[in-house]
Short mmCIF file of C-alpha atoms in Angstrom, two decimals:
data_model
loop_
_atom_site.label_atom_id
_atom_site.label_comp_id
_atom_site.label_asym_id
_atom_site.label_seq_id
_atom_site.Cartn_x
_atom_site.Cartn_y
_atom_site.Cartn_z
CA MET A 29 27.85 56.10 -53.53
CA SER A 30 25.07 55.87 -56.09
CA GLN A 31 25.90 52.19 -56.73
CA CYS A 32 25.46 51.38 -53.04
CA GLY A 33 22.13 53.13 -53.00
CA ASN A 34 20.94 51.18 -56.04
CA LYS A 35 21.90 47.84 -54.43
CA LEU A 36 20.10 48.73 -51.21
CA PHE A 37 16.99 49.76 -53.09
CA THR A 38 17.05 46.50 -55.09
CA ALA A 39 17.33 44.40 -51.91
CA ILE A 40 14.44 46.19 -50.24
CA MET A 41 12.25 45.75 -53.29
CA GLY A 42 13.11 42.01 -53.42
CA VAL A 43 12.10 41.48 -49.80
CA ASN A 44 8.85 43.34 -50.31
CA LEU A 45 8.11 41.26 -53.40
CA VAL A 46 8.64 37.99 -51.48
CA MET A 47 6.33 39.16 -48.71
CA VAL A 48 3.65 40.14 -51.19
CA VAL A 49 3.89 36.77 -52.96
CA SER A 50 3.66 34.95 -49.60
CA LEU A 51 0.62 36.95 -48.57
CA LEU A 52 -1.01 36.25 -51.90
CA LYS A 53 -0.32 32.53 -51.56
CA GLY A 54 -1.66 32.53 -48.00
CA ALA A 55 -4.74 34.37 -49.08
CA THR A 56 -5.17 31.96 -51.98
CA ALA A 57 -4.81 28.90 -49.69
CA SER A 58 -7.16 30.42 -47.16
CA GLU A 59 -9.66 31.13 -49.88
CA ASN A 60 -9.34 27.56 -51.16
CA VAL A 61 -9.97 26.09 -47.68
CA SER A 62 -12.83 28.47 -47.13
CA SER A 63 -14.35 27.52 -50.46
CA ILE A 64 -14.03 23.83 -49.59
CA LEU A 65 -15.62 24.34 -46.21
CA GLN A 66 -18.34 26.50 -47.74
CA SER A 67 -19.13 23.86 -50.31
CA ILE A 68 -19.46 21.26 -47.57
CA VAL A 69 -21.52 23.41 -45.25
CA SER A 70 -23.79 24.72 -47.98
CA GLY A 71 -24.65 21.15 -48.92
CA GLN A 72 -24.14 21.75 -52.65
CA LYS A 73 -22.30 18.44 -53.05
CA TYR A 74 -22.47 16.88 -49.58
CA ASP A 75 -25.35 15.52 -47.50
CA PHE A 76 -24.15 14.62 -43.99
CA ARG A 77 -27.26 12.46 -43.45
CA ILE A 78 -26.05 9.87 -45.99
CA ARG A 79 -23.14 7.57 -45.21
CA PRO A 80 -20.18 7.39 -47.63
CA ASP A 81 -20.66 5.15 -50.67
CA ILE A 82 -24.23 4.31 -49.77
CA ASP A 83 -24.66 2.10 -52.83
CA GLY A 84 -21.39 0.28 -52.25
CA PRO A 85 -19.96 -1.98 -49.55
CA ALA A 86 -20.08 -1.26 -45.85
CA THR A 87 -18.17 1.76 -44.64
CA LYS A 88 -15.13 0.56 -42.72
CA VAL A 89 -14.40 2.55 -39.57
CA ILE A 90 -10.95 1.97 -38.06
CA LEU A 91 -10.96 2.50 -34.29
CA GLY A 92 -7.97 3.33 -32.13
CA LEU A 93 -7.59 4.06 -28.41
CA ILE A 94 -4.93 5.79 -26.37
CA VAL A 95 -5.59 5.01 -22.71
CA GLU A 96 -4.97 7.92 -20.38
CA SER A 97 -6.07 6.39 -17.07
CA LEU A 98 -7.72 3.28 -15.65
CA GLY A 99 -9.66 2.89 -12.44
CA PRO A 100 -11.04 2.75 -9.98
CA PHE A 101 -12.11 -0.89 -10.32
CA GLN A 102 -15.03 -1.34 -7.90
CA GLU A 103 -16.20 -4.73 -6.62
CA SER A 104 -19.23 -3.26 -4.88
CA THR A 105 -20.65 -1.72 -8.06
CA MET A 106 -18.99 -4.04 -10.58
CA ASP A 107 -17.62 -1.38 -12.90
CA LEU A 108 -14.42 0.12 -14.25
CA SER A 109 -13.70 3.77 -15.02
CA VAL A 110 -11.43 4.57 -17.94
CA THR A 111 -10.35 7.76 -19.70
CA PHE A 112 -9.04 7.47 -23.24
CA TYR A 113 -8.66 9.18 -26.60
CA LEU A 114 -10.88 7.57 -29.23
CA HIS A 115 -9.81 7.84 -32.88
CA MET A 116 -12.21 6.93 -35.68
CA THR A 117 -10.87 6.85 -39.23
CA TRP A 118 -12.90 6.25 -42.39
CA PHE A 119 -12.91 7.13 -46.10
CA ASP A 120 -15.40 9.51 -47.67
CA ALA A 121 -14.86 10.25 -51.36
CA ARG A 122 -17.11 13.30 -51.14
CA LEU A 123 -14.49 15.02 -48.96
CA LYS A 124 -11.72 14.99 -51.60
CA PHE A 125 -10.16 18.34 -52.47
CA ASN A 126 -7.20 19.64 -54.46
CA GLU A 127 -4.72 20.64 -51.82
CA HIS A 128 -1.47 19.27 -50.47
CA LYS A 129 -2.36 19.75 -46.80
CA HIS A 130 -5.07 18.44 -44.57
CA ILE A 131 -7.92 20.46 -43.10
CA THR A 132 -8.52 20.49 -39.36
CA PHE A 133 -11.95 21.04 -37.84
CA LYS A 134 -12.34 22.05 -34.24
CA ALA A 135 -15.21 20.82 -32.08
CA HIS A 136 -18.68 21.58 -33.47
CA ASP A 137 -17.22 22.64 -36.83
CA GLU A 138 -17.76 19.14 -38.22
CA THR A 139 -21.49 19.04 -37.59
CA GLN A 140 -22.21 19.20 -41.32
CA ILE A 141 -20.07 16.12 -42.03
CA TRP A 142 -21.20 12.51 -41.74
CA LEU A 143 -19.79 10.88 -38.57
CA PRO A 144 -19.83 7.23 -37.43
CA ASP A 145 -22.44 6.59 -34.71
CA ILE A 146 -20.23 4.41 -32.51
CA TYR A 147 -21.55 3.88 -28.98
CA PHE A 148 -20.40 1.92 -25.92
CA LEU A 149 -22.24 -1.13 -24.67
CA TYR A 150 -22.76 -1.66 -20.90
CA GLU A 151 -21.95 1.99 -20.30
CA LYS A 152 -23.11 3.36 -16.94
CA ARG A 153 -21.75 6.91 -17.09
CA SER A 154 -19.76 8.83 -19.68
CA HIS A 155 -18.92 12.36 -20.69
CA HIS A 156 -16.78 14.34 -23.08
CA HIS A 157 -14.23 16.79 -21.74
CA HIS A 158 -14.73 20.51 -22.34
CA MET A 159 -11.88 22.22 -20.51
CA THR A 160 -10.76 24.69 -21.73
CA GLN A 161 -12.59 23.89 -24.95
CA ALA A 162 -14.28 20.73 -26.15
CA ASN A 163 -11.56 18.06 -26.46
CA GLN A 164 -12.54 17.01 -29.95
CA ALA A 165 -11.11 17.58 -33.40
CA MET A 166 -11.48 16.24 -36.90
CA ARG A 167 -8.92 16.11 -39.70
CA VAL A 168 -9.62 15.57 -43.40
CA TRP A 169 -6.92 14.73 -45.97
CA PRO A 170 -7.09 15.59 -49.67
CA ASN A 171 -7.73 11.96 -50.65
CA GLY A 172 -10.99 11.89 -48.62
CA THR A 173 -9.68 10.17 -45.50
CA ALA A 174 -11.24 11.58 -42.33
CA ARG A 175 -10.29 11.06 -38.70
CA LEU A 176 -12.29 12.11 -35.66
CA SER A 177 -10.49 12.30 -32.31
CA THR A 178 -12.25 12.84 -28.99
CA ARG A 179 -11.40 12.50 -25.29
CA ILE A 180 -13.90 10.43 -23.29
CA SER A 181 -14.29 9.34 -19.67
CA LEU A 182 -16.32 6.18 -19.37
CA THR A 183 -17.60 3.88 -16.62
CA VAL A 184 -18.53 0.42 -17.92
CA SER A 185 -20.14 -2.55 -16.24
CA CYS A 186 -17.87 -5.56 -15.80
CA THR A 187 -18.27 -9.21 -14.92
CA MET A 188 -16.14 -10.11 -11.92
CA ILE A 189 -15.50 -13.71 -10.90
CA LEU A 190 -15.07 -13.52 -7.12
CA ASP A 191 -14.67 -17.19 -6.25
CA ARG A 192 -10.97 -16.69 -5.51
CA PHE A 193 -11.20 -13.19 -4.05
CA PRO A 194 -8.74 -11.72 -3.05
CA MET A 195 -6.38 -14.03 -4.95
CA ASP A 196 -8.25 -13.49 -8.19
CA SER A 197 -7.59 -12.12 -11.65
CA GLN A 198 -10.20 -9.95 -13.33
CA GLU A 199 -10.91 -8.67 -16.80
CA CYS A 200 -13.05 -5.83 -18.05
CA ALA A 201 -13.91 -5.00 -21.62
CA VAL A 202 -14.96 -1.81 -23.41
CA HIS A 203 -17.40 -2.71 -26.20
CA MET A 204 -18.11 -0.55 -29.24
CA MET A 205 -20.77 -0.94 -31.88
CA SER A 206 -22.71 1.13 -34.39
CA TYR A 207 -26.13 2.10 -33.11
CA ALA A 208 -28.00 2.59 -36.38
CA TYR A 209 -26.02 0.79 -39.08
CA PRO A 210 -25.90 -3.01 -39.35
CA MET A 211 -22.75 -4.79 -40.40
CA THR A 212 -23.77 -4.59 -44.07
CA GLU A 213 -23.54 -0.78 -43.89
CA LEU A 214 -20.88 -0.05 -41.28
CA TRP A 215 -17.97 -2.30 -40.35
CA PRO A 216 -16.08 -1.24 -37.18
CA GLU A 217 -12.58 -2.60 -36.77
CA LEU A 218 -9.92 -2.14 -34.09
CA ASP A 219 -6.41 -1.31 -35.26
CA GLU A 220 -3.79 -2.91 -32.99
CA ASN A 221 -1.23 -0.35 -34.12
CA HIS A 222 -3.38 2.49 -32.79
CA ILE A 223 -4.06 1.05 -29.32
CA VAL A 224 -1.75 2.42 -26.64
CA LEU A 225 -1.71 1.28 -23.01
CA PRO A 226 1.20 3.06 -21.29
CA ASP A 227 3.27 1.10 -18.79
CA THR A 228 2.84 3.93 -16.32
CA ILE A 229 -0.89 3.16 -15.92
CA LYS A 230 -1.67 2.16 -12.32
CA VAL A 231 -4.93 0.90 -10.80
CA SER A 232 -5.60 0.86 -7.07
CA LYS A 233 -5.38 -2.69 -5.61
CA PHE A 234 -4.70 -4.18 -9.06
CA ASP A 235 -1.79 -4.82 -11.38
CA VAL A 236 -2.52 -4.14 -15.05
CA LEU A 237 -1.28 -7.17 -16.96
CA ASN A 238 -2.14 -6.57 -20.62
CA TYR A 239 -5.04 -6.14 -23.01
CA ASN A 240 -6.72 -8.17 -25.76
CA THR A 241 -8.90 -7.14 -28.68
CA GLY A 242 -11.55 -8.98 -30.61
CA ALA A 243 -14.80 -8.75 -32.51
CA TYR A 244 -18.17 -10.48 -32.51
CA ASN A 245 -21.44 -10.41 -34.40
CA GLU A 246 -24.75 -9.71 -32.70
CA THR A 247 -28.06 -10.75 -34.19
CA TYR A 248 -31.21 -8.68 -33.65
CA ASP A 249 -34.65 -8.87 -35.21
CA ILE A 250 -33.80 -6.18 -37.75
CA GLY A 251 -30.37 -7.44 -38.78
CA ASP A 252 -26.82 -8.33 -37.77
CA TRP A 253 -24.56 -5.86 -36.02
CA ARG A 254 -20.81 -6.06 -35.58
CA GLY A 255 -19.14 -5.15 -32.30
CA VAL A 256 -15.53 -4.82 -31.25
CA PHE A 257 -13.96 -4.75 -27.81
CA ILE A 258 -10.74 -4.12 -25.95
CA LYS A 259 -10.38 -6.25 -22.84
CA PHE A 260 -8.10 -5.20 -19.98
CA ASN A 261 -6.65 -7.92 -17.74
CA PHE A 262 -5.95 -7.26 -14.05
CA LYS A 263 -4.33 -9.18 -11.20
CA ARG A 264 -5.40 -8.25 -7.68
CA GLN A 265 -2.68 -7.20 -5.25
CA VAL A 266 -3.16 -9.72 -2.46
CA GLN A 267 -0.56 -8.03 -0.24
CA THR A 268 -3.11 -5.47 0.89
CA TYR A 269 -5.53 -8.15 2.08
CA ILE A 270 -2.79 -10.14 3.77
CA LEU A 271 -2.00 -7.12 5.93
CA THR A 272 -5.61 -6.06 6.56
CA VAL A 273 -7.49 -9.39 6.72
CA TYR A 274 -5.34 -12.50 6.97
CA VAL A 275 -2.75 -11.35 9.51
CA PRO A 276 -5.30 -9.76 11.91
CA SER A 277 -7.55 -12.83 11.78
CA LEU A 278 -4.55 -15.09 12.37
CA LEU A 279 -3.54 -13.05 15.40
CA LEU A 280 -7.14 -13.22 16.58
CA ILE A 281 -7.05 -17.02 16.52
CA LEU A 282 -3.75 -17.09 18.38
CA MET A 283 -5.23 -14.73 20.97
CA SER A 284 -8.16 -17.08 21.51
CA TRP A 285 -5.73 -19.94 22.08
CA ILE A 286 -4.11 -18.06 24.94
CA SER A 287 -7.03 -19.18 27.08
CA PHE A 288 -5.70 -22.76 26.89
CA TRP A 289 -2.77 -21.64 29.07
CA ILE A 290 -4.96 -19.77 31.57
CA ASP A 291 -6.19 -21.65 34.63
CA ALA A 292 -9.61 -23.11 33.88
CA GLN A 293 -10.90 -21.76 37.19
CA ALA A 294 -10.02 -18.15 36.19
CA ALA A 295 -13.44 -17.65 34.65
CA PRO A 296 -13.32 -13.86 34.15
CA ALA A 297 -10.02 -14.02 32.23
CA ARG A 298 -11.00 -16.90 29.96
CA VAL A 299 -14.52 -15.68 29.25
CA SER A 300 -13.35 -12.16 28.40
CA VAL A 301 -10.70 -13.47 25.99
CA GLY A 302 -13.14 -15.82 24.28
CA VAL A 303 -16.00 -13.37 23.95
CA THR A 304 -13.70 -10.58 22.71
CA ALA A 305 -12.26 -12.86 20.05
CA VAL A 306 -15.69 -13.98 18.85
CA LEU A 307 -17.04 -10.43 18.62
CA THR A 308 -13.95 -9.20 16.80
CA ALA A 309 -14.14 -12.03 14.26
CA THR A 310 -17.83 -11.32 13.67
CA THR A 311 -17.18 -7.61 13.13
CA MET A 312 -14.35 -8.33 10.71
CA THR A 313 -16.55 -10.66 8.66
CA ALA A 314 -19.35 -8.08 8.50
CA SER A 315 -16.99 -5.30 7.43
CA MET A 316 -15.65 -7.41 4.57
CA GLN A 317 -19.16 -8.14 3.31
CA ASP A 318 -19.82 -4.41 2.99
CA THR A 319 -17.34 -4.24 0.09
CA PHE A 320 -19.20 -6.86 -1.94
CA PRO A 321 -22.31 -6.46 -4.09
CA VAL A 322 -25.63 -7.27 -2.50
CA ALA A 323 -26.19 -10.28 -4.74
CA THR A 324 -22.80 -11.93 -5.01
CA THR A 325 -24.35 -15.25 -6.01
CA ALA A 326 -26.27 -13.87 -8.99
CA LYS A 327 -25.21 -15.53 -12.20
CA ALA A 328 -25.03 -13.76 -15.51
CA ASN A 329 -23.82 -14.44 -19.02
CA LEU A 330 -22.31 -11.95 -21.37
CA LEU A 331 -23.32 -11.16 -24.90
CA TYR A 332 -20.15 -12.98 -25.80
CA SER A 333 -18.62 -16.28 -24.87
CA PRO A 334 -15.52 -16.51 -22.62
CA ASP A 335 -13.27 -15.76 -25.58
CA PHE A 336 -15.53 -12.80 -26.53
CA ILE A 337 -15.74 -13.93 -30.14
CA THR A 338 -18.54 -16.48 -30.48
CA PRO A 339 -21.86 -14.84 -31.44
CA MET A 340 -24.52 -15.01 -28.73
CA SER A 341 -28.18 -14.05 -28.52
CA SER A 342 -29.14 -10.47 -27.83
CA ASP A 343 -31.45 -11.22 -24.90
CA THR A 344 -28.64 -12.17 -22.53
CA PRO A 345 -28.31 -9.84 -19.51
CA SER A 346 -25.60 -7.29 -19.06
CA PRO A 347 -22.45 -8.17 -17.09
CA THR A 348 -22.81 -8.50 -13.35
CA ALA A 349 -21.24 -10.25 -10.40
CA ILE A 350 -20.54 -13.96 -10.59
CA CYS A 351 -19.73 -15.92 -7.46
CA ASP A 352 -20.78 -19.51 -8.05
CA SER A 353 -19.59 -20.50 -4.60
CA VAL A 354 -18.34 -18.85 -1.44
CA CYS A 355 -15.44 -16.45 -1.99
CA ALA A 356 -12.01 -17.38 -0.69
CA VAL A 357 -11.96 -14.64 1.92
CA ASP A 358 -15.40 -15.77 3.14
CA VAL A 359 -14.06 -19.28 3.67
CA TRP A 360 -11.10 -17.92 5.61
CA LEU A 361 -13.15 -15.66 7.86
CA ALA A 362 -15.80 -18.33 8.46
CA VAL A 363 -13.21 -20.91 9.51
CA CYS A 364 -11.46 -18.35 11.73
CA LEU A 365 -14.79 -17.60 13.40
CA ILE A 366 -15.37 -21.33 13.94
CA PHE A 367 -11.94 -21.76 15.53
CA VAL A 368 -12.52 -18.79 17.82
CA PHE A 369 -15.99 -20.05 18.78
CA LEU A 370 -14.71 -23.57 19.46
CA SER A 371 -12.03 -22.18 21.76
CA LEU A 372 -14.80 -20.53 23.76
CA MET A 373 -16.79 -23.78 23.79
CA GLU A 374 -13.68 -25.60 24.99
CA TYR A 375 -13.71 -23.47 28.12
CA ALA A 376 -17.39 -24.29 28.65
CA LEU A 377 -16.49 -27.99 28.62
CA ALA A 378 -13.50 -27.41 30.88
CA ASN A 379 -15.72 -25.58 33.36
CA TYR A 380 -18.18 -28.49 33.30
CA LEU A 381 -15.34 -30.89 34.06
CA ILE A 382 -14.40 -28.75 37.04
CA VAL A 383 -17.97 -29.03 38.35
CA LEU A 384 -17.85 -32.82 37.98
CA GLN A 385 -14.51 -32.98 39.79
CA GLU A 386 -15.81 -30.86 42.65
CA ARG A 387 -18.87 -33.07 43.01
CA LYS A 388 -16.73 -36.17 43.14
CA MET A 389 -14.45 -34.59 45.71
CA VAL A 390 -17.38 -33.64 47.91
CA LYS A 391 -18.67 -37.22 47.75
CA ALA A 392 -15.23 -38.55 48.59
CA LEU A 393 -14.84 -36.23 51.58
CA THR A 394 -18.27 -37.20 52.98
CA ALA A 395 -18.12 -40.92 52.19
CA GLN A 396 -17.04 -42.05 55.68
CA GLY A 397 -19.49 -40.14 57.89
CA GLY A 398 -22.16 -39.02 55.47
CA THR A 399 -21.51 -35.34 56.24
CA MET A 400 -18.75 -32.90 55.60
CA PRO A 401 -16.07 -33.31 58.32
CA ALA A 402 -15.12 -30.36 60.43
CA GLU A 403 -11.76 -30.00 58.71
CA ALA A 404 -13.52 -29.40 55.39
CA GLU A 405 -16.16 -27.14 56.86
CA ILE A 406 -13.65 -24.70 58.31
CA LEU A 407 -11.92 -24.14 54.95
CA PRO A 408 -12.10 -20.47 53.98
CA PRO A 409 -14.71 -19.31 51.43
CA GLY A 410 -13.66 -19.49 47.79
CA THR A 411 -11.60 -22.64 48.32
CA THR A 412 -11.14 -24.24 44.91
CA LEU A 413 -10.98 -27.85 43.90
CA ARG A 414 -7.21 -27.86 43.67
CA SER A 415 -6.73 -26.35 47.14
CA LEU A 416 -9.27 -28.76 48.60
CA ALA A 417 -7.76 -31.75 46.86
CA SER A 418 -4.30 -30.81 48.06
CA THR A 419 -5.19 -30.81 51.76
CA LYS A 420 -3.79 -33.50 54.00
CA TYR A 421 -7.27 -34.56 55.05
CA ALA A 422 -8.38 -35.12 51.41
CA ARG A 423 -5.37 -37.32 50.76
CA ASN A 424 -6.18 -39.36 53.85
CA VAL A 425 -9.82 -39.73 52.79
CA ARG A 426 -8.85 -40.99 49.33
CA ALA A 427 -6.48 -43.56 50.85
CA SER A 428 -9.18 -44.70 53.27
CA ILE A 429 -11.73 -45.11 50.46
CA LYS A 430 -9.36 -47.24 48.40
CA SER A 431 -8.61 -49.47 51.40
CA ARG A 432 -12.30 -49.90 52.18
CA ASN A 433 -13.09 -50.85 48.59
CA ARG A 434 -10.41 -53.52 48.62
CA ASN A 435 -11.75 -55.02 51.88
CA ALA A 436 -15.40 -54.86 50.81
CA GLY A 437 -15.06 -57.54 48.16
CA PRO A 438 -16.48 -57.84 44.66
CA SER A 439 -20.15 -57.57 45.60
CA THR A 440 -19.73 -54.30 47.48
CA THR A 441 -17.71 -52.86 44.64
CA TYR A 442 -20.35 -53.96 42.17
CA ASN A 443 -23.09 -52.35 44.24
CA GLN A 444 -21.15 -49.10 44.51
CA ASN A 445 -20.46 -49.01 40.77
CA SER A 446 -24.12 -49.73 39.99
CA THR A 447 -25.22 -46.93 42.29
CA ARG A 448 -22.72 -44.52 40.70
CA ARG A 449 -23.87 -45.35 37.16
CA HIS A 450 -27.46 -44.93 38.27
CA HIS A 451 -26.90 -41.43 39.57
CA GLU A 452 -24.36 -40.10 37.07
CA THR A 453 -25.44 -38.78 33.70
CA PHE A 454 -24.25 -40.19 30.39
CA ILE A 455 -21.80 -37.34 29.82
CA ALA A 456 -20.41 -37.61 33.34
CA ARG A 457 -19.70 -41.33 32.92
CA HIS A 458 -17.77 -40.75 29.69
CA LEU A 459 -15.85 -37.75 31.08
CA SER A 460 -14.96 -39.38 34.40
CA HIS A 461 -11.31 -39.80 33.41
CA LEU A 462 -10.98 -36.38 31.71
CA THR A 463 -10.00 -33.29 33.67
CA ALA A 464 -9.93 -29.63 32.74
CA ASP A 465 -6.14 -29.60 32.70
CA LYS A 466 -6.03 -32.59 30.35
CA LEU A 467 -8.62 -30.95 28.09
CA ASP A 468 -6.55 -27.76 27.86
CA ARG A 469 -3.43 -29.74 27.00
CA PHE A 470 -5.31 -31.66 24.31
CA ALA A 471 -6.77 -28.43 22.89
CA ARG A 472 -3.33 -26.84 22.54
CA VAL A 473 -2.27 -29.64 20.21
CA ILE A 474 -5.53 -30.43 18.42
CA PHE A 475 -6.38 -26.81 17.56
CA ALA A 476 -2.88 -26.15 16.23
CA ILE A 477 -2.83 -29.30 14.07
CA ALA A 478 -6.32 -28.62 12.72
CA PHE A 479 -5.42 -25.03 11.79
CA ILE A 480 -2.23 -26.15 10.04
CA ILE A 481 -4.18 -28.71 8.03
CA PHE A 482 -6.75 -26.07 7.07
CA ASN A 483 -4.03 -23.63 5.93
CA THR A 484 -2.37 -26.31 3.83
CA ILE A 485 -5.60 -27.12 2.02
CA TYR A 486 -6.71 -23.47 1.73
CA TRP A 487 -3.57 -21.97 0.25
CA SER A 488 -2.81 -24.93 -2.03
CA TRP A 489 -6.34 -24.73 -3.44
CA TYR A 490 -6.71 -20.98 -3.96
CA LEU A 491 -3.16 -20.21 -5.07
CA THR A 492 -3.15 -22.78 -7.86
#
């Protein structure tokens, strides 16, 4: 019984001893970290105003990004919004300490440590995240390596080439550069292994293709600065515009062509169809222009060449809209408006032909006696050309006129033709053999062929 009690007492004392040793080690480690932090904060051996190795080569800052979200990508304001985690890693020999673990600083705890002054070029709006606490942390390893991680939401200005809109591809770059240190003192560099663009990233109206990285040198009056960038490549989803722009405008053109099958003398029907089509096409064109920047033809160059690597001068303007010519959707809407307007003008010409035909018929009916015969005068009001021309009397008059012309001889015919040319206008002489029905039949074919030719040229040009 006494032996069991001794064993139990020994076990309890062993556990207590282990706990005491652990607490002492924890207290010792905590004291070591505290002493390290105190030495840094007190400034006894560290001045956060001086960059690492100030008498040596440039401090290399390795940059990494983990993209959290992209978009929206706005044509009207020419910018892209992006949220990402920015990692900056550098070496500072003054931060070395004798421990086997790293030290982690929460936000605002690293204010007494030198930090790279990386900023974003062409930035419109940006902010750090502070929910539930500031999304920022710093980690220091015993060998002096330091890494600062922060979560940033950024809206950057982008150059957008809109010549092929909406069948275009766009790119937008996030540029980073030191604000105070030239390239002889701070050397930023992007690490491909620490750039993450998840496949799950989606952007409204765009497909995210890939990304590219690069660097360039910028020359100012006070020295040379080095900048780095990550460029995101996008392909616009044309399906949305096919359903909202191209198909409705195509149906609008087909609707305007319906008037070619409506009787030319049905003025209310044809005029209402034509005017409605023209107004709808005009409204559609105006609504599309509202999504574009005010100055779509303004040209701008970037600080970098098209491959973003060649050094350029520092006085070049910031990215903006580039549309060297009319955008593809503008060409489409303009041509659709022209087709709709020409269909309305076709009815105006058809109506004029009807007036000419009616005048000729009246002359033919009054040719024998000089006045309208009683049979024509008793026709009901609203009698049209076709109903008048189809009467038995009109057919008899035409036959009588032909017989009289044959019996009159060449001189009489010559005199009649001279008189007709004298009184008829130039247009009437050239349209004497064209009727409204023939014009409608010609329009059905000519408009369709012209629109097919336009579509062949348009899609083969903008899709290549």
